Coordinates of C-alpha atoms in Angstrom, one line a residue:
Chain A
M20 CA -82.0 75.2 -44.9
Y21 CA -78.7 75.8 -43.3
E22 CA -79.8 75.4 -39.7
K23 CA -76.5 74.2 -38.4
D24 CA -74.6 76.9 -40.3
N25 CA -76.8 79.7 -39.0
E26 CA -76.2 78.3 -35.5
F27 CA -72.5 78.6 -36.2
I28 CA -73.0 82.2 -37.1
L29 CA -75.1 83.0 -34.1
R30 CA -72.6 81.4 -31.7
I31 CA -69.7 83.3 -33.3
R32 CA -71.6 86.5 -33.0
R33 CA -72.1 85.8 -29.4
G34 CA -68.3 85.7 -29.1
E35 CA -67.8 82.0 -28.9
E36 CA -64.6 80.6 -30.4
T37 CA -65.5 76.9 -30.3
P38 CA -67.6 77.0 -33.5
I39 CA -64.4 78.0 -35.3
V40 CA -62.6 74.9 -34.1
E41 CA -65.7 72.8 -34.9
M42 CA -65.9 74.1 -38.4
Y43 CA -62.2 73.5 -38.9
R44 CA -62.6 69.9 -37.6
L45 CA -65.6 69.3 -39.9
Y46 CA -64.2 70.6 -43.2
R47 CA -60.4 70.5 -42.9
D48 CA -59.7 67.1 -44.5
E49 CA -62.3 67.7 -47.3
F50 CA -60.7 71.0 -48.1
I51 CA -57.2 69.5 -48.1
I52 CA -58.3 66.8 -50.6
W53 CA -60.1 69.3 -52.8
S54 CA -57.5 72.1 -52.8
T55 CA -54.5 69.9 -53.3
S56 CA -56.2 68.3 -56.3
Q57 CA -57.2 71.6 -57.8
F58 CA -54.1 73.7 -57.1
P59 CA -50.3 73.1 -57.1
I60 CA -50.1 73.4 -53.3
Q61 CA -48.8 71.3 -50.5
I62 CA -50.9 69.9 -47.6
E63 CA -49.4 72.3 -45.1
Q64 CA -50.3 75.2 -47.4
A65 CA -53.8 73.9 -47.7
K66 CA -54.1 73.7 -43.9
D67 CA -52.7 77.1 -43.4
T68 CA -55.0 78.7 -46.0
F69 CA -58.1 77.0 -44.6
Q70 CA -57.2 78.2 -41.1
D71 CA -56.9 81.8 -42.5
A72 CA -60.3 81.3 -44.3
I73 CA -62.0 80.3 -41.1
I74 CA -60.5 83.2 -39.2
D75 CA -61.7 85.6 -41.9
F76 CA -65.1 84.0 -41.7
Q77 CA -65.2 84.7 -38.0
E78 CA -64.1 88.3 -38.5
N79 CA -66.8 88.8 -41.2
V80 CA -69.4 87.5 -38.8
K81 CA -68.2 89.5 -35.8
S82 CA -67.9 92.7 -37.8
G83 CA -71.4 92.3 -39.2
K84 CA -70.2 92.1 -42.8
L85 CA -71.7 88.6 -43.0
V86 CA -75.2 88.4 -41.5
T87 CA -76.8 85.6 -43.6
L88 CA -75.4 83.1 -46.0
S89 CA -76.7 82.5 -49.5
S90 CA -74.8 79.3 -49.5
S91 CA -73.6 76.8 -46.9
V92 CA -70.8 77.7 -44.5
K93 CA -68.7 75.0 -46.2
T94 CA -69.2 76.6 -49.7
Y95 CA -68.4 80.1 -48.2
L96 CA -65.3 78.8 -46.5
F97 CA -64.1 77.0 -49.6
Q98 CA -64.6 80.1 -51.7
I99 CA -62.6 82.3 -49.3
A100 CA -59.9 79.7 -49.1
K101 CA -59.9 79.3 -52.9
Y102 CA -59.1 83.0 -53.4
K103 CA -56.5 82.9 -50.8
I104 CA -54.8 80.1 -52.7
I105 CA -55.1 82.1 -55.9
N106 CA -53.4 85.0 -54.2
L107 CA -50.8 82.8 -52.7
L108 CA -49.9 81.4 -56.0
K109 CA -49.8 84.8 -57.5
R110 CA -47.4 85.9 -54.8
E111 CA -45.4 82.9 -55.5
K112 CA -45.6 83.7 -59.2
R113 CA -47.0 80.4 -60.0
N114 CA -49.9 80.9 -62.3
T115 CA -50.4 77.2 -63.0
Y116 CA -53.5 76.7 -61.0
I117 CA -56.1 74.6 -62.7
E118 CA -59.2 76.6 -62.1
E119 CA -59.4 80.2 -63.3
T120 CA -60.9 82.8 -61.0
E121 CA -64.7 82.4 -61.2
L122 CA -66.1 85.0 -58.8
I123 CA -69.6 84.4 -57.6
N124 CA -71.6 87.6 -58.1
R125 CA -72.7 88.9 -54.8
E126 CA -70.2 87.2 -52.6
K127 CA -67.3 88.3 -54.8
Q128 CA -67.1 91.6 -52.9
D129 CA -66.7 90.0 -49.5
Y130 CA -64.1 87.6 -50.6
M131 CA -62.0 90.2 -52.3
L132 CA -62.4 92.6 -49.5
A133 CA -61.2 90.1 -47.0
E134 CA -58.3 89.3 -49.3
E135 CA -57.3 93.0 -49.6
M136 CA -57.4 93.4 -45.9
K137 CA -55.4 90.2 -45.4
Y138 CA -52.7 91.4 -47.9
K139 CA -52.0 94.4 -45.7
L140 CA -52.2 92.4 -42.6
E141 CA -49.5 90.2 -44.1
D142 CA -47.2 93.2 -44.1
I143 CA -47.9 93.8 -40.4
K144 CA -47.4 90.2 -39.7
Q145 CA -44.1 90.2 -41.5
A146 CA -42.9 93.4 -39.9
I147 CA -43.8 92.2 -36.4
S148 CA -42.0 88.9 -37.0
N149 CA -38.9 91.0 -37.9
L150 CA -39.0 92.8 -34.6
P151 CA -36.8 91.8 -31.6
E152 CA -38.5 89.2 -29.4
D153 CA -39.0 91.7 -26.5
C154 CA -40.9 94.1 -28.8
Q155 CA -43.1 91.3 -30.1
K156 CA -43.9 90.3 -26.5
L157 CA -44.6 93.9 -25.5
L158 CA -46.9 94.6 -28.4
K159 CA -48.8 91.4 -27.8
L160 CA -49.3 92.3 -24.1
Y161 CA -50.5 95.7 -24.9
Y162 CA -52.6 95.2 -28.0
F163 CA -53.9 91.7 -27.5
K164 CA -53.9 91.0 -23.8
E165 CA -54.6 94.7 -23.2
Y166 CA -52.2 95.0 -20.2
D167 CA -51.6 98.5 -18.8
M168 CA -48.1 99.8 -18.6
N169 CA -47.6 98.8 -15.0
S170 CA -48.5 95.2 -15.8
I171 CA -46.3 95.2 -18.8
A172 CA -43.4 96.5 -16.7
R173 CA -44.0 93.7 -14.2
E174 CA -44.4 91.0 -16.8
L175 CA -41.3 92.0 -18.8
N176 CA -39.2 93.0 -15.8
Y177 CA -38.9 96.7 -16.7
K178 CA -38.0 99.3 -14.0
N179 CA -41.5 100.9 -14.1
S180 CA -44.4 101.9 -16.3
D181 CA -42.5 104.8 -17.8
T182 CA -39.8 102.4 -19.0
A183 CA -42.5 100.2 -20.5
K184 CA -44.1 103.3 -22.1
S185 CA -40.9 104.4 -23.8
K186 CA -40.0 100.9 -24.7
K187 CA -43.4 100.6 -26.4
S188 CA -42.7 103.8 -28.4
I189 CA -39.3 102.4 -29.5
C190 CA -41.0 99.2 -30.6
M191 CA -43.6 101.1 -32.6
R192 CA -40.9 103.1 -34.3
K193 CA -39.0 99.9 -35.2
L194 CA -42.3 98.5 -36.5
L195 CA -42.7 101.5 -38.8
I196 CA -39.1 101.1 -40.0
E197 CA -39.8 97.4 -40.8
L198 CA -43.0 98.3 -42.6
N199 CA -41.1 100.9 -44.6
K200 CA -38.5 98.3 -45.5
L201 CA -41.3 96.2 -46.9
S202 CA -41.8 99.1 -49.3
K203 CA -45.5 99.1 -48.9
I204 CA -47.8 102.0 -48.5
L205 CA -49.8 101.4 -45.3
V206 CA -53.4 102.2 -46.0
L207 CA -55.5 100.0 -43.8
Chain B
M30 CA -45.5 106.7 -43.7
I31 CA -46.1 108.0 -40.2
P32 CA -43.2 110.3 -39.1
T33 CA -41.6 108.5 -36.1
E34 CA -41.6 111.7 -34.0
Y35 CA -45.4 111.5 -34.0
I36 CA -45.5 108.0 -32.4
S37 CA -45.1 109.1 -28.8
L38 CA -47.6 111.9 -29.3
F39 CA -50.2 109.6 -30.8
E40 CA -49.6 107.0 -28.1
A41 CA -49.9 109.6 -25.3
Y42 CA -53.2 110.7 -26.8
H43 CA -54.5 107.2 -27.0
Q44 CA -53.4 106.4 -23.4
K45 CA -55.2 109.5 -22.3
Q46 CA -52.0 111.1 -21.0
L47 CA -52.6 114.4 -22.7
S48 CA -54.4 117.0 -20.7
G49 CA -55.1 120.6 -20.6
K50 CA -53.4 122.7 -23.2
S51 CA -51.5 119.8 -24.9
L52 CA -54.8 117.9 -25.4
T53 CA -56.6 121.0 -26.8
E54 CA -53.6 121.7 -29.1
F55 CA -53.6 118.1 -30.3
E56 CA -57.3 118.0 -31.1
A57 CA -57.2 121.4 -32.7
R58 CA -54.4 120.2 -35.0
L59 CA -56.4 117.2 -36.0
S60 CA -59.1 119.5 -37.2
Y61 CA -57.0 122.0 -39.2
D62 CA -53.9 120.0 -40.2
S63 CA -55.1 117.4 -42.7
E64 CA -51.6 115.8 -43.1
F65 CA -51.4 115.4 -39.3
K66 CA -54.8 113.9 -39.3
S67 CA -53.9 111.6 -42.1
H68 CA -50.9 110.4 -40.1
Y69 CA -53.0 110.0 -37.0
L70 CA -55.6 107.9 -38.9
E71 CA -52.8 105.8 -40.3
F72 CA -51.5 105.3 -36.8
C73 CA -55.0 104.2 -35.7
N74 CA -55.2 101.8 -38.6
L75 CA -51.8 100.4 -37.7
E76 CA -52.9 99.8 -34.1
N77 CA -56.0 98.1 -35.4
G78 CA -53.9 96.0 -37.7
I79 CA -51.6 95.0 -34.8
K80 CA -54.6 94.0 -32.7
Q81 CA -56.0 92.0 -35.6
H82 CA -52.7 90.4 -36.2
F83 CA -52.4 89.1 -32.6
H84 CA -56.0 88.1 -32.5
K85 CA -55.5 86.0 -35.7
E86 CA -52.3 84.6 -34.4
S87 CA -54.1 83.4 -31.3
L88 CA -56.9 81.8 -33.3
K89 CA -54.4 80.3 -35.6
E90 CA -52.5 78.8 -32.7
K91 CA -55.8 77.2 -31.6
L92 CA -56.5 75.8 -35.0
K93 CA -52.9 74.5 -35.3
A94 CA -53.4 72.8 -32.0
E95 CA -56.5 71.2 -33.3
D96 CA -54.6 70.3 -36.5
E97 CA -52.2 68.3 -34.4
L98 CA -55.0 66.6 -32.6
I99 CA -56.7 65.7 -35.9
D100 CA -53.4 64.4 -37.3
V101 CA -52.7 62.4 -34.2
R102 CA -56.1 60.9 -34.5
I103 CA -55.5 60.1 -38.2
K104 CA -52.1 58.6 -37.3
S105 CA -53.7 56.6 -34.5
R106 CA -56.4 55.3 -36.8
S107 CA -53.8 54.4 -39.4
F108 CA -51.7 52.9 -36.6
N109 CA -54.7 50.9 -35.4
R110 CA -55.3 49.8 -39.0
R111 CA -51.7 48.8 -39.3
I112 CA -52.0 46.9 -36.0
I113 CA -55.1 45.1 -37.4
I114 CA -53.4 44.4 -40.6
S115 CA -50.3 43.2 -38.7
S116 CA -52.5 41.1 -36.5
I117 CA -54.2 39.6 -39.4
G118 CA -50.7 39.0 -41.0
L119 CA -49.5 37.6 -37.7
A120 CA -52.5 35.4 -37.4
A121 CA -52.1 34.2 -40.9
G122 CA -48.4 33.6 -40.2
L123 CA -49.3 31.7 -37.1
A124 CA -52.0 29.8 -39.0
L125 CA -49.5 28.9 -41.6
V126 CA -46.9 27.8 -39.0
F127 CA -49.6 26.0 -37.2
G128 CA -50.8 24.6 -40.4
L129 CA -47.3 23.4 -41.3
Y130 CA -46.9 22.1 -37.8
Q131 CA -50.3 20.4 -38.1
N132 CA -49.3 19.1 -41.5
N133 CA -46.1 17.8 -40.1
S134 CA -47.8 16.6 -37.0
N135 CA -50.4 14.9 -39.2
Q136 CA -47.7 13.3 -41.3
S137 CA -46.0 12.0 -38.2
K138 CA -49.3 10.8 -36.9
T139 CA -50.1 9.1 -40.3
A140 CA -46.7 7.4 -40.2
K141 CA -47.2 6.2 -36.7
T142 CA -50.8 5.0 -37.3
L143 CA -49.8 3.3 -40.5
W144 CA -46.8 1.7 -39.1
P145 CA -47.4 -2.0 -39.9
Y146 CA -47.9 -4.2 -36.9
E147 CA -45.1 -6.7 -36.4
E148 CA -46.0 -9.6 -34.2
G149 CA -42.7 -11.2 -34.4
L150 CA -41.6 -14.7 -35.5
P151 CA -42.8 -17.8 -33.9
V152 CA -40.4 -19.1 -31.3
Q153 CA -40.2 -21.6 -28.6
M154 CA -41.3 -20.4 -25.3
G155 CA -38.6 -20.1 -22.7
H156 CA -35.1 -18.9 -22.9
S157 CA -33.3 -21.9 -24.1
N158 CA -31.3 -19.7 -26.4
K159 CA -30.6 -16.1 -26.8
Y160 CA -32.6 -15.7 -30.0
N161 CA -35.7 -17.0 -28.4
S162 CA -35.2 -14.7 -25.5
A163 CA -34.9 -11.7 -27.9
M164 CA -38.0 -12.6 -29.8
N165 CA -40.0 -13.3 -26.7
A166 CA -38.8 -9.9 -25.3
F167 CA -40.0 -8.4 -28.6
K168 CA -43.4 -10.1 -28.3
V169 CA -43.9 -8.9 -24.8
E170 CA -42.8 -5.4 -25.9
D171 CA -39.8 -5.3 -23.7
W172 CA -38.1 -3.2 -26.4
N173 CA -34.8 -2.4 -24.5
K174 CA -34.2 -6.1 -23.8
A175 CA -35.2 -7.1 -27.3
F176 CA -32.9 -4.6 -28.9
T177 CA -30.0 -5.6 -26.6
L178 CA -30.5 -9.3 -27.3
F179 CA -31.0 -8.9 -31.1
S180 CA -27.9 -6.7 -31.3
D181 CA -25.8 -9.7 -30.5
F182 CA -26.8 -11.4 -33.7
E183 CA -25.5 -10.7 -37.2
S184 CA -28.5 -11.5 -39.4
D185 CA -31.0 -9.6 -41.4
T186 CA -33.7 -11.0 -39.1
A187 CA -32.0 -9.7 -35.9
T188 CA -31.2 -6.4 -37.6
Y189 CA -34.8 -6.0 -38.6
F190 CA -36.2 -6.7 -35.1
A191 CA -33.5 -4.7 -33.5
A192 CA -34.6 -1.8 -35.7
L193 CA -38.3 -2.3 -34.8
S194 CA -37.3 -2.3 -31.1
Q195 CA -35.4 1.0 -31.6
Y196 CA -38.4 2.4 -33.4
Q197 CA -40.6 1.5 -30.5
L198 CA -38.1 3.2 -28.2
E199 CA -38.6 6.3 -30.4
K200 CA -35.0 6.1 -31.6
I201 CA -36.1 6.5 -35.2
D202 CA -32.8 7.6 -36.6
K203 CA -31.1 4.4 -35.3
A204 CA -34.1 2.4 -36.5
S205 CA -33.8 3.9 -39.9
K206 CA -30.1 3.2 -40.0
L207 CA -30.6 -0.4 -39.1
L208 CA -33.5 -0.8 -41.6
S209 CA -31.4 0.8 -44.4
S210 CA -28.7 -1.8 -43.8
I211 CA -31.0 -4.7 -44.8
D212 CA -30.1 -6.1 -48.1
E213 CA -32.4 -6.3 -51.1
T214 CA -32.2 -10.1 -51.0
S215 CA -33.6 -10.3 -47.5
A216 CA -37.1 -11.5 -46.7
F217 CA -37.5 -8.4 -44.6
Y218 CA -36.4 -6.0 -47.4
M219 CA -40.0 -5.0 -48.3
D220 CA -40.9 -4.5 -44.7
A221 CA -37.8 -2.4 -44.3
E222 CA -38.7 -0.3 -47.3
I223 CA -42.1 0.7 -46.2
R224 CA -40.9 1.4 -42.7
I225 CA -38.1 3.5 -43.9
A226 CA -40.6 5.5 -46.0
L227 CA -42.8 6.0 -42.9
I228 CA -39.8 7.0 -40.8
R229 CA -38.9 9.6 -43.5
L230 CA -42.3 11.0 -43.1
Q231 CA -41.9 11.2 -39.4
Q232 CA -38.6 12.9 -40.0
D233 CA -40.4 15.4 -42.2
H234 CA -38.6 14.2 -45.3
K235 CA -41.7 14.1 -47.3
D236 CA -39.9 14.1 -50.7
T237 CA -37.7 11.1 -49.8
A238 CA -40.7 9.3 -48.4
T239 CA -42.8 10.0 -51.5
K240 CA -39.9 8.7 -53.7
L241 CA -39.7 5.5 -51.7
L242 CA -43.5 5.0 -51.7
N243 CA -43.6 5.6 -55.4
K244 CA -40.9 3.1 -55.9
I245 CA -43.0 0.6 -53.9
R246 CA -46.0 1.5 -56.1
L247 CA -44.0 0.4 -59.2
D248 CA -44.2 -3.1 -58.0
E249 CA -47.7 -4.4 -57.9
N250 CA -46.5 -7.5 -56.1
H251 CA -44.9 -5.5 -53.4
K252 CA -46.1 -6.7 -50.0
F253 CA -47.0 -3.1 -49.1
Y254 CA -48.2 -1.9 -52.5
D255 CA -51.7 -1.0 -51.2
L256 CA -50.4 0.6 -48.1
A257 CA -48.0 2.7 -50.0
G258 CA -50.9 3.9 -52.1
R259 CA -52.9 4.8 -49.0
I260 CA -50.0 6.7 -47.5
L261 CA -49.4 8.6 -50.8
K262 CA -53.1 9.6 -50.8
K263 CA -52.9 10.8 -47.2
I264 CA -49.8 12.9 -47.7

């Protein structure tokens, strides 16, 4: 029934990133039109939310949380994005959205789980953005690009790997301080 | 909240820098110290969160780049649409200008086509006098000579033929001025009237031409009553 959608899932599971871009290209404009007519949000917010929904979709597929769909990819994406908007509006203390939350039975769990996770990741995102630029670079090199300490030292012009190591520890401490400032209990 | 003093220890463990006694102590503490274990798990979760954050950030950058491409395409499409609309507008404008030009051009053509033929007055052949010479020059379409010779006379007839000579020399303003100077009592007045109307058309003074032609149409006995009607129909 959803041949193309299942193909998306298969490709994502194989580690491809192009299906993400393809899906975004396919449904972005439709989502913008729909969401801006249903909720008091701007076009840029709609784009941002839809991007996050697609990323969550990819994570759910890769992690095995989502194996098969009971709806089309489009419906699934729109649902994730919808709850993201609702949470966004809640955070902005704007409860004037047109549609009340209507969770769809089985899929409710997935969406809410993704949202809970995202809410905590928001803290990390915020805390990282508050770090000095060199710390942000270092953490990205270590955790995303998976550089070793020698490579980090070369890339960031540190004296040696020990300097990189101690700098990384300093950055992690700063990150914890920032998270603490956000007054959130970190239970990921 | 993870105590900051644990950070270096947890990092060292993850980077496999603990060995021997320190490694054994660390792993033993994880099994008996639940608080320590909880902080360690919290640290693991934090590291996973950081990884997820950067992974998402990278994907988001890709989607934002795609966003820009889509928007550029939309703008380009709307730009192309604007170009098409502008082109249509421009074409319509040109058509209008061309139409006006054509209209004016047609008016001018109509005026020239309908310009009544004037064969001149009967004269004696030869050049026994200046008047004959002028009229003969007019008849053989030597317009410059005709105008020069007629200009030496002060009569409505000479003025009329001088005007027609000027007209043929495409000096329509001068022709018009001369024709306008012909008195109502002149035998050439009616000729002058219709020719002034036609000159006004050529000068793109359609309203004045129409007034003059309508005036002619008020007089059924006017020599050019029918012609005035035809011209009015055409314009």
